[in-house]
Coordinates of N, CA, C and O in Angstrom, one line a residue:
M1 N -3.8 -24.0 39.9 CA -3.9 -23.2 38.6 C -4.4 -24.3 37.4 O -3.8 -25.4 37.4
A2 N -5.2 -23.8 36.6 CA -5.7 -24.7 35.6 C -4.9 -24.5 34.3 O -4.3 -23.4 34.0
K3 N -5.0 -25.5 33.4 CA -4.4 -25.4 32.1 C -5.2 -24.5 31.2 O -6.3 -24.3 31.4
A4 N -4.5 -24.1 30.1 CA -5.2 -23.3 29.2 C -6.0 -24.1 28.3 O -5.5 -25.1 27.8
Y5 N -7.3 -23.7 28.1 CA -8.2 -24.4 27.2 C -8.6 -23.6 26.1 O -8.5 -22.4 26.1
Y6 N -9.0 -24.1 25.0 CA -9.4 -23.3 23.8 C -10.7 -24.0 23.3 O -11.1 -25.2 23.5
V7 N -11.5 -23.2 22.4 CA -12.7 -23.6 21.9 C -12.5 -24.8 21.0 O -11.6 -24.7 20.1
G8 N -13.3 -25.7 21.0 CA -13.1 -27.0 20.1 C -12.5 -28.2 20.8 O -12.5 -29.3 20.2
Q9 N -11.8 -28.0 22.0 CA -11.2 -29.1 22.7 C -12.3 -30.0 23.3 O -13.4 -29.5 23.7
F10 N -12.0 -31.3 23.4 CA -13.0 -32.2 24.0 C -12.4 -32.3 25.5 O -11.2 -32.4 25.8
V11 N -13.3 -32.2 26.5 CA -13.0 -32.4 27.9 C -13.9 -33.2 28.6 O -15.1 -33.4 28.2
R12 N -13.5 -33.8 29.8 CA -14.4 -34.5 30.6 C -13.9 -34.1 32.0 O -12.8 -33.7 32.2
L13 N -14.7 -34.4 33.0 CA -14.4 -34.3 34.4 C -13.2 -35.2 34.8 O -13.2 -36.3 34.4
K14 N -12.4 -34.8 35.7 CA -11.2 -35.6 36.1 C -11.8 -36.8 37.0 O -12.9 -36.7 37.5
A15 N -11.1 -37.8 37.0 CA -11.6 -39.0 37.7 C -11.7 -38.7 39.2 O -12.5 -39.4 39.9
N16 N -10.9 -37.8 39.8 CA -11.0 -37.6 41.2 C -12.1 -36.7 41.7 O -12.3 -36.3 42.8
V17 N -12.9 -36.2 40.7 CA -14.0 -35.3 40.9 C -15.3 -36.1 41.1 O -15.6 -36.8 40.3
F18 N -15.8 -36.0 42.4 CA -17.0 -36.9 42.6 C -18.3 -36.0 42.6 O -19.3 -36.5 42.1
T19 N -18.2 -34.7 43.0 CA -19.3 -33.9 42.9 C -18.8 -32.6 42.3 O -18.1 -31.8 43.0
P20 N -19.1 -32.4 41.0 CA -18.6 -31.1 40.4 C -19.2 -29.8 40.9 O -20.3 -29.9 41.4
R21 N -18.6 -28.8 40.6 CA -19.0 -27.5 41.0 C -20.4 -27.1 40.3 O -21.2 -26.6 40.8
F22 N -20.4 -27.5 39.0 CA -21.5 -27.3 38.2 C -22.1 -28.6 37.8 O -21.5 -29.6 37.8
E23 N -23.4 -28.7 37.4 CA -24.1 -29.9 36.9 C -23.3 -30.4 35.7 O -23.0 -29.7 34.8
W24 N -23.1 -31.8 35.7 CA -22.5 -32.4 34.5 C -23.1 -33.8 34.3 O -23.3 -34.5 35.2
P25 N -23.3 -34.1 32.9 CA -24.1 -35.3 32.6 C -23.1 -36.4 32.7 O -22.0 -36.4 32.7
R26 N -23.8 -37.6 32.9 CA -23.0 -39.0 33.0 C -23.5 -39.8 31.7 O -24.6 -39.6 31.3
K27 N -22.6 -40.6 31.3 CA -22.9 -41.7 30.3 C -23.3 -43.0 30.8 O -23.4 -43.1 32.1
R28 N -23.7 -43.9 30.0 CA -24.0 -45.2 30.5 C -22.7 -45.7 31.3 O -21.7 -45.5 30.9
G29 N -22.8 -46.5 32.3 CA -21.8 -47.1 33.1 C -21.3 -46.1 34.1 O -20.3 -46.2 34.7
R30 N -22.1 -45.0 34.3 CA -21.8 -43.9 35.4 C -20.5 -43.2 35.1 O -20.1 -42.6 36.1
A31 N -19.9 -43.3 34.0 CA -18.8 -42.5 33.8 C -19.1 -41.0 33.3 O -20.3 -40.8 32.8
W32 N -18.4 -40.1 33.6 CA -18.7 -38.6 33.2 C -18.7 -38.6 31.7 O -17.8 -39.2 31.0
A33 N -19.6 -37.9 31.1 CA -19.7 -37.6 29.6 C -18.6 -36.7 29.2 O -18.0 -35.9 30.0
T34 N -18.3 -36.8 27.9 CA -17.2 -36.1 27.3 C -17.9 -35.0 26.4 O -18.8 -35.4 25.7
G35 N -17.5 -33.8 26.5 CA -18.1 -32.7 25.8 C -17.1 -31.8 25.0 O -15.8 -32.0 25.2
R36 N -17.5 -31.0 24.1 CA -16.7 -30.1 23.4 C -16.9 -28.6 23.9 O -18.0 -28.1 24.1
I37 N -15.7 -28.0 24.2 CA -15.8 -26.5 24.6 C -16.4 -25.8 23.5 O -15.8 -25.7 22.4
S38 N -17.4 -25.0 23.8 CA -18.0 -24.2 22.7 C -17.8 -22.7 23.0 O -17.9 -21.9 22.1
E39 N -17.5 -22.3 24.3 CA -17.3 -20.9 24.6 C -16.5 -20.8 25.9 O -16.6 -21.7 26.8
I40 N -15.7 -19.8 26.1 CA -15.0 -19.6 27.3 C -15.4 -18.2 27.8 O -15.3 -17.2 27.1
L41 N -16.0 -18.2 29.0 CA -16.6 -17.0 29.6 C -15.5 -16.2 30.1 O -14.4 -16.7 30.5
P42 N -15.7 -14.9 30.2 CA -14.7 -13.9 30.8 C -14.2 -14.3 32.2 O -13.1 -14.0 32.6
N43 N -15.1 -14.9 33.0 CA -14.6 -15.3 34.4 C -13.8 -16.6 34.4 O -13.4 -17.0 35.4
G44 N -13.7 -17.2 33.2 CA -12.8 -18.5 33.0 C -13.7 -19.7 33.0 O -13.0 -20.7 32.7
C45 N -15.0 -19.7 33.2 CA -15.7 -20.9 33.1 C -15.8 -21.3 31.7 O -15.8 -20.4 30.8
L46 N -16.0 -22.5 31.5 CA -16.1 -23.1 30.2 C -17.6 -23.5 29.9 O -18.3 -24.1 30.8
V47 N -18.1 -23.2 28.7 CA -19.4 -23.6 28.3 C -19.1 -24.8 27.4 O -18.4 -24.8 26.4
V48 N -19.6 -26.0 27.8 CA -19.4 -27.2 27.2 C -20.7 -27.8 26.5 O -21.6 -27.9 27.2
K49 N -20.7 -28.1 25.2 CA -21.7 -28.8 24.6 C -21.4 -30.2 24.4 O -20.3 -30.7 24.2
F50 N -22.5 -31.1 24.3 CA -22.3 -32.5 24.2 C -22.9 -33.0 22.9 O -24.1 -33.3 22.8
P51 N -22.2 -33.0 21.8 CA -22.7 -33.4 20.5 C -23.1 -34.9 20.5 O -23.9 -35.4 19.7
G52 N -22.6 -35.7 21.3 CA -22.8 -37.1 21.4 C -24.1 -37.5 22.1 O -24.4 -38.7 22.2
M53 N -24.7 -36.4 22.7 CA -26.0 -36.7 23.4 C -27.2 -36.3 22.5 O -27.3 -35.2 22.1
L54 N -28.2 -37.2 22.5 CA -29.4 -36.9 21.7 C -30.3 -36.2 22.7 O -30.6 -36.7 23.8
V55 N -30.7 -34.9 22.6 CA -31.4 -34.1 23.5 C -32.9 -34.2 23.0 O -33.3 -33.9 21.8
F56 N -33.8 -34.3 24.0 CA -35.3 -34.3 23.8 C -35.8 -33.2 24.5 O -35.6 -33.0 25.7
G57 N -36.8 -32.5 23.9 CA -37.6 -31.5 24.6 C -36.8 -30.3 25.1 O -36.0 -29.7 24.3
E58 N -37.0 -30.0 26.3 CA -36.3 -28.8 26.9 C -35.0 -29.1 27.6 O -34.5 -28.3 28.4
E59 N -34.5 -30.2 27.5 CA -33.3 -30.6 28.2 C -32.0 -29.8 27.6 O -32.1 -29.5 26.4
P60 N -31.2 -29.3 28.5 CA -30.0 -28.6 28.0 C -29.1 -29.5 27.3 O -28.9 -30.5 27.7
N61 N -28.4 -28.9 26.3 CA -27.2 -29.7 25.7 C -25.9 -29.1 26.0 O -24.9 -29.4 25.5
F62 N -25.9 -28.1 26.8 CA -24.7 -27.4 27.3 C -24.6 -27.3 28.7 O -25.7 -27.1 29.3
F63 N -23.5 -27.3 29.3 CA -23.3 -27.2 30.7 C -22.1 -26.3 31.0 O -21.1 -26.2 30.1
L64 N -21.9 -25.8 32.1 CA -20.8 -25.0 32.6 C -19.7 -26.0 33.2 O -20.1 -27.0 33.8
A65 N -18.5 -25.5 33.1 CA -17.4 -26.5 33.7 C -16.4 -25.5 34.3 O -16.1 -24.5 33.8
D66 N -15.9 -26.0 35.5 CA -14.8 -25.3 36.1 C -13.5 -25.8 35.5 O -13.2 -27.1 35.5
P67 N -12.6 -25.0 35.0 CA -11.4 -25.4 34.4 C -10.5 -26.3 35.2 O -9.7 -27.1 34.8
A68 N -10.6 -26.1 36.6 CA -9.7 -26.9 37.4 C -10.3 -28.3 37.6 O -9.5 -29.2 38.0
E69 N -11.5 -28.5 37.2 CA -12.1 -29.9 37.4 C -12.1 -30.8 36.1 O -12.6 -31.9 36.2
V70 N -11.8 -30.2 35.0 CA -11.8 -30.9 33.7 C -10.4 -31.2 33.2 O -9.4 -30.6 33.6
E71 N -10.3 -32.2 32.3 CA -9.1 -32.6 31.7 C -9.4 -32.8 30.1 O -10.5 -33.1 29.8
Q72 N -8.3 -32.5 29.3 CA -8.5 -32.6 27.9 C -8.5 -34.1 27.5 O -7.8 -34.9 28.1
V73 N -9.4 -34.4 26.6 CA -9.5 -35.8 26.0 C -9.3 -35.6 24.6 O -9.8 -34.9 23.9
S74 N -8.3 -36.6 24.0 CA -8.2 -36.6 22.6 C -8.1 -38.1 22.2 O -7.9 -38.9 23.0
F75 N -8.0 -38.2 20.9 CA -7.9 -39.6 20.3 C -6.6 -40.2 20.8 O -6.6 -41.5 21.1
D76 N -5.5 -39.5 21.0 CA -4.3 -40.0 21.3 C -4.3 -40.4 22.8 O -3.5 -41.3 23.2
T77 N -5.0 -39.7 23.6 CA -4.9 -40.0 25.1 C -5.9 -41.1 25.5 O -5.7 -41.5 26.7
C78 N -6.7 -41.5 24.6 CA -7.7 -42.6 25.0 C -6.9 -44.0 24.9 O -6.2 -44.3 24.0
A79 N -7.1 -44.8 25.9 CA -6.5 -46.0 26.0 C -7.3 -47.1 25.4 O -8.5 -47.3 25.7
G80 N -6.7 -47.9 24.5 CA -7.4 -49.2 23.9 C -8.4 -48.7 22.8 O -8.7 -47.6 22.7
V81 N -8.8 -49.7 22.2 CA -9.7 -49.6 21.0 C -11.1 -49.2 21.6 O -11.8 -48.3 20.9
V82 N -11.6 -49.7 22.7 CA -12.8 -49.4 23.3 C -12.8 -47.9 23.6 O -13.8 -47.1 23.3
G83 N -11.8 -47.4 24.3 CA -11.7 -46.0 24.6 C -11.7 -45.1 23.4 O -12.3 -44.0 23.4
K84 N -11.0 -45.5 22.3 CA -10.9 -44.6 21.2 C -12.4 -44.7 20.5 O -12.8 -43.6 20.0
Y85 N -13.1 -45.8 20.5 CA -14.4 -45.8 19.9 C -15.4 -44.9 20.8 O -16.1 -44.2 20.2
Q86 N -15.3 -44.9 22.1 CA -16.0 -44.1 22.8 C -15.9 -42.7 22.6 O -16.6 -41.9 22.7
H87 N -14.6 -42.4 22.4 CA -14.2 -40.9 22.1 C -14.8 -40.5 20.8 O -15.4 -39.4 20.6
V88 N -14.7 -41.4 19.8 CA -15.4 -41.1 18.5 C -16.8 -41.1 18.6 O -17.5 -40.2 18.0
E89 N -17.4 -41.8 19.4 CA -18.9 -41.8 19.6 C -19.3 -40.5 20.3 O -20.4 -40.1 20.0
D90 N -18.4 -39.8 21.0 CA -18.8 -38.5 21.7 C -18.9 -37.4 20.4 O -19.4 -36.3 20.8
F91 N -18.5 -37.6 19.3 CA -18.6 -36.5 18.3 C -20.0 -36.4 17.7 O -20.5 -35.3 17.4
H92 N -20.8 -37.5 17.8 CA -22.2 -37.4 17.2 C -23.0 -38.5 17.7 O -22.5 -39.7 17.8
W93 N -24.2 -38.4 18.1 CA -25.0 -39.3 18.7 C -25.4 -40.4 17.8 O -25.8 -41.4 18.1
A94 N -25.4 -40.2 16.4 CA -25.8 -41.2 15.5 C -24.7 -42.3 15.2 O -25.0 -43.2 14.4
L95 N -23.5 -42.2 15.7 CA -22.5 -43.1 15.4 C -22.9 -44.5 15.9 O -22.7 -45.6 15.3
R96 N -23.5 -44.7 17.1 CA -23.8 -46.0 17.7 C -24.9 -46.7 16.9 O -24.7 -47.9 16.4
P97 N -26.1 -46.0 16.5 CA -27.0 -46.7 15.7 C -26.4 -47.1 14.3 O -26.7 -48.1 13.7
F98 N -25.5 -46.3 13.8 CA -24.8 -46.6 12.5 C -24.0 -47.8 12.7 O -23.9 -48.7 11.7
A99 N -23.2 -47.9 13.7 CA -22.3 -49.0 14.0 C -23.1 -50.3 14.1 O -22.8 -51.5 13.6
I100 N -24.2 -50.2 14.8 CA -25.2 -51.4 15.0 C -25.7 -51.8 13.7 O -25.7 -53.1 13.4
T101 N -26.1 -50.9 12.9 CA -26.7 -51.1 11.6 C -25.8 -51.9 10.7 O -25.9 -52.9 10.0
L102 N -24.5 -51.3 10.6 CA -23.4 -51.9 9.8 C -23.0 -53.3 10.3 O -22.8 -54.2 9.4
S103 N -23.1 -53.5 11.6 CA -22.7 -54.9 12.2 C -23.8 -55.9 11.8 O -23.5 -57.1 11.4
L104 N -25.0 -55.5 11.9 CA -26.1 -56.4 11.5 C -26.1 -56.8 10.0 O -26.3 -57.8 9.6
Y105 N -25.9 -55.8 9.2 CA -25.7 -56.0 7.7 C -24.5 -56.9 7.4 O -24.7 -57.9 6.7
A106 N -23.4 -56.7 8.1 CA -22.3 -57.7 8.0 C -22.6 -59.2 8.3 O -22.3 -60.1 7.6
A107 N -23.3 -59.2 9.5 CA -23.7 -60.6 10.0 C -24.7 -61.3 9.0 O -24.5 -62.4 8.8
V108 N -25.6 -60.5 8.5 CA -26.6 -61.1 7.6 C -25.9 -61.6 6.2 O -26.2 -62.7 5.8
K109 N -25.0 -60.7 5.7 CA -24.3 -61.1 4.5 C -23.4 -62.3 4.8 O -23.3 -63.2 3.9
L110 N -22.7 -62.4 5.9 CA -21.9 -63.5 6.2 C -22.7 -64.8 6.4 O -22.3 -65.8 5.9
S111 N -23.9 -64.7 7.1 CA -24.6 -65.9 7.2 C -25.3 -66.4 5.9 O -25.4 -67.6 5.6
I112 N -25.6 -65.5 5.0 CA -26.1 -65.9 3.6 C -25.0 -66.6 2.9 O -25.2 -67.6 2.3
S113 N -23.7 -66.0 3.0 CA -22.7 -66.6 2.3 C -22.3 -68.0 2.8 O -22.1 -68.9 2.0
I114 N -22.3 -68.2 4.2 CA -22.0 -69.4 4.8 C -23.2 -70.5 4.4 O -22.8 -71.6 4.0
G115 N -24.4 -70.0 4.4 CA -25.5 -70.8 4.1 C -25.5 -71.3 2.7 O -25.8 -72.5 2.4
R116 N -25.1 -70.4 1.7 CA -25.0 -70.9 0.4 C -23.8 -71.9 0.2 O -24.0 -72.9 -0.6
N117 N -22.7 -71.7 0.8 CA -21.6 -72.7 0.7 C -22.0 -74.1 1.3 O -21.7 -75.1 0.7
V118 N -22.6 -74.0 2.4 CA -23.1 -75.3 3.1 C -24.1 -75.9 2.2 O -24.1 -77.2 2.0
N119 N -25.1 -75.2 1.6 CA -26.1 -75.8 0.8 C -25.6 -76.4 -0.4 O -26.0 -77.4 -0.9
A120 N -24.6 -75.7 -1.1 CA -24.0 -76.2 -2.2 C -23.1 -77.5 -2.0 O -23.2 -78.5 -2.7
K121 N -22.5 -77.6 -0.8 CA -21.8 -78.9 -0.5 C -22.7 -80.0 -0.2 O -22.4 -81.2 -0.5
L122 N -23.9 -79.7 0.4 CA -24.9 -80.7 0.7 C -25.4 -81.3 -0.6 O -25.6 -82.5 -0.8
K123 N -25.8 -80.4 -1.5 CA -26.3 -80.8 -2.7 C -25.3 -81.7 -3.6 O -25.6 -82.6 -4.2
K124 N -24.0 -81.3 -3.5 CA -22.9 -81.9 -4.2 C -22.8 -83.3 -3.6 O -22.7 -84.4 -4.3
G125 N -22.9 -83.3 -2.3 CA -22.8 -84.7 -1.6 C -23.9 -85.7 -2.0 O -23.8 -86.8 -2.0
R126 N -25.1 -85.2 -2.1 CA -26.3 -86.0 -2.4 C -26.2 -86.5 -3.8 O -26.5 -87.6 -4.1
R127 N -25.6 -85.7 -4.8 CA -25.4 -86.2 -6.2 C -24.4 -87.2 -6.3 O -24.5 -88.2 -7.0
N128 N -23.3 -87.2 -5.4 CA -22.2 -88.1 -5.5 C -22.7 -89.5 -4.9 O -22.1 -90.6 -5.3
R129 N -23.6 -89.6 -4.0 CA -24.1 -90.8 -3.4 C -25.2 -91.4 -4.1 O -25.5 -92.6 -3.9
G130 N -25.7 -90.8 -5.2 CA -26.6 -91.5 -6.0 C -28.1 -91.4 -5.6 O -28.9 -92.2 -6.0
Y131 N -28.4 -90.5 -4.7 CA -29.7 -90.4 -4.1 C -30.6 -89.7 -5.2 O -30.6 -88.9 -5.9

C-alpha cells in the first residue's frame, strides 16, 4: 500500500528501486532526481515535473511515477547542509549558476580587500625605513 500524495509535494525514487516501472531522470552523481507532483491521475499514477532541470528542445520535463516507488522529500527530511542545498536546488535550475556567481563575486571582493590591506602595510613599511 502506498502513502497518500498530493499535488505540490517533492518526491524522488526510493533508494531500493534500481529499475523503476516508468522512466525517471538521474542527477549528477547517478542519484535519482527530485521532482514535484503536478498531477495525480485517476489510476493513481503521479505526473511529476522537474523544475530543477533545464530542458532543451523536445526533451520531456515531466515523467510518470508509481506511488509505491517514490518517497516524499522535504527540507526537514534532508540530512546535512549539502542535502538541504541540493533540495533547494531542485526548486529551480538557475540556483546553481546564481550561487556560483555570488561566490565568485565574494571571492573577488575579498581578494581586493586583502590586496589593499597588504599594499597599505607595504607602503607604510617603506616609509618607516626611509627608502
